[in-house]
mmCIF file of C-alpha atoms in Angstrom:
data_model
loop_
_atom_site.group_PDB
_atom_site.id
_atom_site.type_symbol
_atom_site.label_atom_id
_atom_site.label_comp_id
_atom_site.label_asym_id
_atom_site.label_seq_id
_atom_site.Cartn_x
_atom_site.Cartn_y
_atom_site.Cartn_z
ATOM 1 C CA MET C 1 4.841 -57.641 33.285
ATOM 2 C CA PHE C 2 6.345 -56.888 36.752
ATOM 3 C CA CYS C 3 7.640 -53.534 38.173
ATOM 4 C CA PRO C 4 11.164 -53.985 40.237
ATOM 5 C CA ALA C 5 10.155 -50.765 41.948
ATOM 6 C CA LEU C 6 7.008 -52.329 43.567
ATOM 7 C CA ASN C 7 8.485 -55.528 44.217
ATOM 8 C CA SER C 8 7.927 -55.163 48.650
ATOM 9 C CA PHE C 9 3.832 -54.882 47.219
ATOM 10 C CA ALA C 10 4.098 -58.689 47.131
ATOM 11 C CA GLN C 11 4.840 -59.124 50.728
ATOM 12 C CA ASP C 12 2.525 -56.860 52.212
ATOM 13 C CA LYS C 13 -1.277 -56.689 51.597
ATOM 14 C CA THR C 14 -1.318 -52.720 51.979
ATOM 15 C CA GLN C 15 1.408 -50.754 51.395
ATOM 16 C CA ALA C 16 2.350 -47.066 49.915
ATOM 17 C CA VAL C 17 4.939 -46.353 47.521
ATOM 18 C CA PRO C 18 6.043 -43.362 44.935
ATOM 19 C CA LEU C 19 3.968 -43.583 41.303
ATOM 20 C CA TRP C 20 6.951 -42.633 39.927
ATOM 21 C CA PRO C 21 10.793 -43.850 39.980
ATOM 22 C CA GLY C 22 12.572 -42.094 42.895
ATOM 23 C CA ASP C 23 14.867 -39.904 40.515
ATOM 24 C CA ASP C 24 11.895 -38.709 38.397
ATOM 25 C CA PRO C 25 10.867 -35.003 38.247
ATOM 26 C CA GLN C 26 6.970 -36.473 38.763
ATOM 27 C CA SER C 27 7.791 -38.443 41.736
ATOM 28 C CA LYS C 28 5.257 -36.906 44.253
ATOM 29 C CA ALA C 29 2.758 -38.945 43.546
ATOM 30 C CA LYS C 30 1.994 -42.371 45.064
ATOM 31 C CA ILE C 31 -0.232 -45.519 45.341
ATOM 32 C CA THR C 32 -1.289 -47.585 48.165
ATOM 33 C CA LEU C 33 -2.408 -51.294 47.039
ATOM 34 C CA HIS C 34 -4.673 -52.845 49.488
ATOM 35 C CA GLN C 35 -5.144 -56.011 48.570
ATOM 36 C CA PRO C 36 -8.036 -58.880 49.445
ATOM 37 C CA GLU C 37 -7.745 -62.085 51.112
ATOM 38 C CA GLU C 38 -9.294 -63.886 47.985
ATOM 39 C CA PRO C 39 -8.578 -61.245 44.858
ATOM 40 C CA ASN C 40 -11.532 -61.630 42.164
ATOM 41 C CA GLY C 41 -9.384 -60.503 39.461
ATOM 42 C CA ALA C 42 -10.941 -56.611 39.358
ATOM 43 C CA ALA C 43 -9.157 -53.510 40.635
ATOM 44 C CA VAL C 44 -9.783 -50.052 41.255
ATOM 45 C CA VAL C 45 -7.667 -47.095 41.318
ATOM 46 C CA ILE C 46 -9.508 -44.623 43.816
ATOM 47 C CA CYS C 47 -9.194 -40.488 43.311
ATOM 48 C CA PRO C 48 -10.103 -38.918 46.809
ATOM 49 C CA GLY C 49 -11.979 -35.681 46.156
ATOM 50 C CA GLY C 50 -10.904 -32.638 47.680
ATOM 51 C CA GLY C 51 -11.573 -29.611 45.073
ATOM 52 C CA TYR C 52 -8.044 -30.400 43.754
ATOM 53 C CA SER C 53 -6.812 -28.290 47.105
ATOM 54 C CA MET C 54 -6.587 -30.810 48.956
ATOM 55 C CA LEU C 55 -6.925 -34.852 49.367
ATOM 56 C CA VAL C 56 -9.658 -36.382 51.550
ATOM 57 C CA THR C 57 -7.795 -39.821 51.746
ATOM 58 C CA GLY C 58 -9.704 -40.989 54.608
ATOM 59 C CA ALA C 59 -13.436 -41.576 53.464
ATOM 60 C CA GLU C 60 -12.876 -41.308 50.133
ATOM 61 C CA GLY C 61 -9.368 -43.066 49.747
ATOM 62 C CA HIS C 62 -8.466 -46.033 52.009
ATOM 63 C CA GLY C 63 -11.917 -46.497 53.671
ATOM 64 C CA ILE C 64 -13.595 -47.032 50.249
ATOM 65 C CA ALA C 65 -10.615 -49.717 49.228
ATOM 66 C CA LYS C 66 -10.997 -51.669 52.130
ATOM 67 C CA TRP C 67 -15.091 -52.106 51.778
ATOM 68 C CA LEU C 68 -13.781 -52.918 48.387
ATOM 69 C CA ASN C 69 -11.549 -55.763 49.936
ATOM 70 C CA GLN C 70 -14.539 -56.978 51.367
ATOM 71 C CA HIS C 71 -15.860 -57.756 48.031
ATOM 72 C CA GLY C 72 -12.626 -59.359 46.677
ATOM 73 C CA ILE C 73 -11.607 -56.027 44.499
ATOM 74 C CA THR C 74 -7.904 -54.764 44.925
ATOM 75 C CA GLY C 75 -8.096 -51.401 45.844
ATOM 76 C CA ILE C 76 -5.326 -48.877 44.521
ATOM 77 C CA VAL C 77 -5.420 -45.316 46.774
ATOM 78 C CA LEU C 78 -3.904 -42.644 44.303
ATOM 79 C CA GLN C 79 -2.418 -39.818 45.982
ATOM 80 C CA TYR C 80 -2.319 -37.639 43.058
ATOM 81 C CA GLU C 81 -0.155 -34.394 43.230
ATOM 82 C CA LEU C 82 -2.150 -31.510 43.560
ATOM 83 C CA PRO C 83 -2.434 -29.250 40.252
ATOM 84 C CA LYS C 84 -1.913 -25.797 41.544
ATOM 85 C CA GLY C 85 -3.080 -24.517 37.617
ATOM 86 C CA ARG C 86 -0.979 -27.125 35.993
ATOM 87 C CA ALA C 87 -3.936 -29.113 34.705
ATOM 88 C CA THR C 88 -1.851 -31.638 33.191
ATOM 89 C CA VAL C 89 -0.545 -32.823 36.726
ATOM 90 C CA PRO C 90 -3.332 -34.750 38.036
ATOM 91 C CA LEU C 91 -4.372 -36.908 34.905
ATOM 92 C CA ARG C 92 -0.754 -37.724 34.382
ATOM 93 C CA ASP C 93 -0.947 -39.599 37.887
ATOM 94 C CA ALA C 94 -3.921 -41.001 37.423
ATOM 95 C CA GLN C 95 -3.004 -42.738 33.688
ATOM 96 C CA ARG C 96 0.307 -43.639 35.732
ATOM 97 C CA ALA C 97 -1.835 -45.591 38.452
ATOM 98 C CA VAL C 98 -3.880 -47.259 35.663
ATOM 99 C CA ARG C 99 -0.942 -48.432 33.765
ATOM 100 C CA THR C 100 1.000 -49.392 37.105
ATOM 101 C CA ALA C 101 -2.087 -52.065 38.061
ATOM 102 C CA ARG C 102 -1.640 -53.465 34.535
ATOM 103 C CA ALA C 103 2.383 -53.792 34.870
ATOM 104 C CA ASN C 104 1.766 -55.865 38.034
ATOM 105 C CA ALA C 105 -1.128 -57.568 37.384
ATOM 106 C CA GLU C 106 0.289 -60.786 37.496
ATOM 107 C CA ASP C 107 1.578 -60.314 40.936
ATOM 108 C CA TRP C 108 -1.114 -58.526 42.452
ATOM 109 C CA GLY C 109 -3.763 -60.929 41.623
ATOM 110 C CA ILE C 110 -5.353 -58.446 39.338
ATOM 111 C CA ASP C 111 -6.942 -59.093 35.590
ATOM 112 C CA PRO C 112 -5.629 -56.443 33.346
ATOM 113 C CA ASN C 113 -8.983 -56.249 31.343
ATOM 114 C CA ARG C 114 -10.557 -55.462 34.546
ATOM 115 C CA VAL C 115 -8.873 -52.104 35.735
ATOM 116 C CA GLY C 116 -11.541 -49.735 36.756
ATOM 117 C CA ILE C 117 -11.154 -46.205 38.114
ATOM 118 C CA MET C 118 -13.343 -44.346 40.935
ATOM 119 C CA GLY C 119 -13.531 -41.044 42.036
ATOM 120 C CA PHE C 120 -15.378 -38.575 44.539
ATOM 121 C CA SER C 121 -16.233 -35.007 43.444
ATOM 122 C CA ALA C 122 -13.053 -33.335 42.185
ATOM 123 C CA GLY C 123 -11.301 -36.977 42.431
ATOM 124 C CA GLY C 124 -14.686 -37.766 40.448
ATOM 125 C CA HIS C 125 -13.305 -35.181 37.703
ATOM 126 C CA LEU C 126 -10.162 -36.876 37.615
ATOM 127 C CA ALA C 127 -11.389 -40.277 37.375
ATOM 128 C CA SER C 128 -13.698 -38.990 34.132
ATOM 129 C CA ALA C 129 -10.833 -37.232 32.664
ATOM 130 C CA ALA C 130 -9.066 -40.746 32.618
ATOM 131 C CA GLY C 131 -11.816 -41.963 31.169
ATOM 132 C CA THR C 132 -12.218 -39.747 28.131
ATOM 133 C CA HIS C 133 -8.434 -38.640 27.767
ATOM 134 C CA PHE C 134 -6.233 -42.286 27.322
ATOM 135 C CA ASP C 135 -3.758 -43.962 25.105
ATOM 136 C CA ARG C 136 -2.676 -47.566 24.669
ATOM 137 C CA GLY C 137 0.898 -46.984 26.273
ATOM 138 C CA ASP C 138 4.025 -46.535 24.115
ATOM 139 C CA THR C 139 5.476 -50.311 23.226
ATOM 140 C CA ASP C 140 8.969 -48.590 22.944
ATOM 141 C CA ALA C 141 9.330 -47.449 26.209
ATOM 142 C CA LYS C 142 12.034 -48.389 28.428
ATOM 143 C CA ASP C 143 9.818 -48.005 31.162
ATOM 144 C CA PRO C 144 7.701 -51.046 31.606
ATOM 145 C CA VAL C 145 4.914 -49.453 33.145
ATOM 146 C CA GLN C 146 4.511 -46.593 30.103
ATOM 147 C CA ARG C 147 4.046 -49.316 27.891
ATOM 148 C CA MET C 148 0.933 -50.359 29.319
ATOM 149 C CA GLY C 149 -2.588 -48.755 28.252
ATOM 150 C CA SER C 150 -3.950 -45.991 30.464
ATOM 151 C CA ARG C 151 -7.651 -46.632 29.465
ATOM 152 C CA PRO C 152 -10.117 -47.552 32.398
ATOM 153 C CA ASP C 153 -11.800 -50.130 32.230
ATOM 154 C CA PHE C 154 -14.956 -48.962 34.181
ATOM 155 C CA MET C 155 -15.705 -45.995 35.754
ATOM 156 C CA VAL C 156 -17.736 -45.037 39.147
ATOM 157 C CA LEU C 157 -18.116 -41.631 39.909
ATOM 158 C CA ILE C 158 -19.681 -40.415 43.091
ATOM 159 C CA TYR C 159 -20.963 -37.253 42.649
ATOM 160 C CA PRO C 160 -18.681 -35.799 40.363
ATOM 161 C CA VAL C 161 -17.611 -32.746 39.250
ATOM 162 C CA ILE C 162 -17.201 -33.305 35.463
ATOM 163 C CA SER C 163 -17.811 -30.025 33.707
ATOM 164 C CA MET C 164 -15.274 -26.688 33.813
ATOM 165 C CA GLY C 165 -18.224 -24.539 33.062
ATOM 166 C CA GLU C 166 -20.765 -22.709 34.729
ATOM 167 C CA LYS C 167 -22.594 -26.063 36.201
ATOM 168 C CA GLY C 168 -19.021 -27.094 37.687
ATOM 169 C CA HIS C 169 -17.537 -26.655 40.716
ATOM 170 C CA ALA C 170 -15.750 -22.964 40.669
ATOM 171 C CA GLY C 171 -12.935 -23.919 43.107
ATOM 172 C CA SER C 172 -11.861 -27.011 41.430
ATOM 173 C CA ARG C 173 -11.918 -25.292 37.992
ATOM 174 C CA ARG C 174 -9.442 -22.500 39.559
ATOM 175 C CA ASN C 175 -7.108 -24.864 41.468
ATOM 176 C CA LEU C 176 -6.972 -27.068 38.302
ATOM 177 C CA LEU C 177 -6.575 -24.549 35.339
ATOM 178 C CA GLY C 178 -6.042 -21.478 36.988
ATOM 179 C CA LYS C 179 -7.795 -18.405 37.237
ATOM 180 C CA LYS C 180 -8.445 -17.128 33.747
ATOM 181 C CA PRO C 181 -8.348 -20.474 32.072
ATOM 182 C CA THR C 182 -8.721 -20.136 27.850
ATOM 183 C CA ALA C 183 -12.254 -21.404 26.338
ATOM 184 C CA GLU C 184 -9.990 -24.265 24.818
ATOM 185 C CA LEU C 185 -8.809 -25.379 28.161
ATOM 186 C CA ILE C 186 -11.965 -25.401 29.874
ATOM 187 C CA GLU C 187 -13.480 -27.574 26.845
ATOM 188 C CA LYS C 188 -10.646 -29.983 27.044
ATOM 189 C CA TYR C 189 -11.051 -30.813 30.548
ATOM 190 C CA SER C 190 -14.986 -30.691 30.623
ATOM 191 C CA SER C 191 -15.621 -34.159 30.654
ATOM 192 C CA GLU C 192 -19.449 -34.585 29.134
ATOM 193 C CA LYS C 193 -17.302 -32.755 26.006
ATOM 194 C CA GLN C 194 -14.790 -34.975 25.887
ATOM 195 C CA VAL C 195 -16.803 -38.652 25.423
ATOM 196 C CA THR C 196 -16.754 -40.727 22.390
ATOM 197 C CA LYS C 197 -17.713 -44.048 21.093
ATOM 198 C CA ASP C 198 -14.296 -45.758 23.074
ATOM 199 C CA THR C 199 -15.105 -44.133 26.696
ATOM 200 C CA PRO C 200 -15.725 -46.557 28.764
ATOM 201 C CA PRO C 201 -18.942 -47.189 30.751
ATOM 202 C CA ALA C 202 -19.912 -45.341 33.724
ATOM 203 C CA TYR C 203 -21.702 -46.147 36.962
ATOM 204 C CA LEU C 204 -22.781 -42.513 38.324
ATOM 205 C CA ALA C 205 -24.130 -41.773 42.176
ATOM 206 C CA HIS C 206 -24.572 -38.303 42.896
ATOM 207 C CA ALA C 207 -27.758 -36.710 45.414
ATOM 208 C CA MET C 208 -30.709 -34.560 44.061
ATOM 209 C CA ASP C 209 -29.966 -31.919 46.765
ATOM 210 C CA ASP C 210 -26.170 -31.490 46.144
ATOM 211 C CA LYS C 211 -25.652 -27.725 46.351
ATOM 212 C CA VAL C 212 -21.908 -28.026 46.418
ATOM 213 C CA VAL C 213 -21.499 -29.858 43.130
ATOM 214 C CA VAL C 214 -25.140 -29.875 41.583
ATOM 215 C CA PRO C 215 -26.500 -33.127 40.334
ATOM 216 C CA GLU C 216 -26.227 -31.547 36.669
ATOM 217 C CA ASN C 217 -22.844 -32.527 36.468
ATOM 218 C CA SER C 218 -23.458 -36.570 36.226
ATOM 219 C CA ALA C 219 -26.628 -35.840 34.231
ATOM 220 C CA MET C 220 -24.220 -34.370 31.517
ATOM 221 C CA PHE C 221 -21.884 -37.307 31.458
ATOM 222 C CA TYR C 222 -24.948 -39.367 31.178
ATOM 223 C CA ALA C 223 -26.202 -37.778 28.636
ATOM 224 C CA ALA C 224 -23.318 -37.507 26.443
#
């Protein structure tokens, strides 16, 4: 299924466009598609880090996409809207990015059953949130993208913030949930507490001497 608003992607190997329709109030986010010369069908939505206060789109975004391209994997860099205490905002954008990849699978050389998500630091939290909060899409939606499921087929979490509790990253928690989040909100966005049998498989990488995002984050998600 093809999304007409993104038609220009087919003519350009690398191009950025808004993630949402232009007249949509949720239009601040965008994605950049990096297509390999010989796509193997796999695609990865890449969520840059930055503590939910900024986006490190170079080293943790476009650079990673180009590396994935060398292995035949389509890279989709997500420039998500920063939350400013609105916890649902980045997750909504990540879900939309996964849906968009599936909606354009045929035109982008993607297997809709091989769409993963990858994230670094706070972007790793966003990727893990997308892997623990998803739906099958709205089959009655007028927007063809919204008819697609948002569950990633796999996750790649690199030094990820996982918990919104004591072991999490205080700055990311404050920027995502606000200064005084409720216990319910903290639990909802602590990804280690949201794992179920339907959570997609995950690859985790974390340095044992990481003092900014302590490795217990990855350990908790692995244990869950």
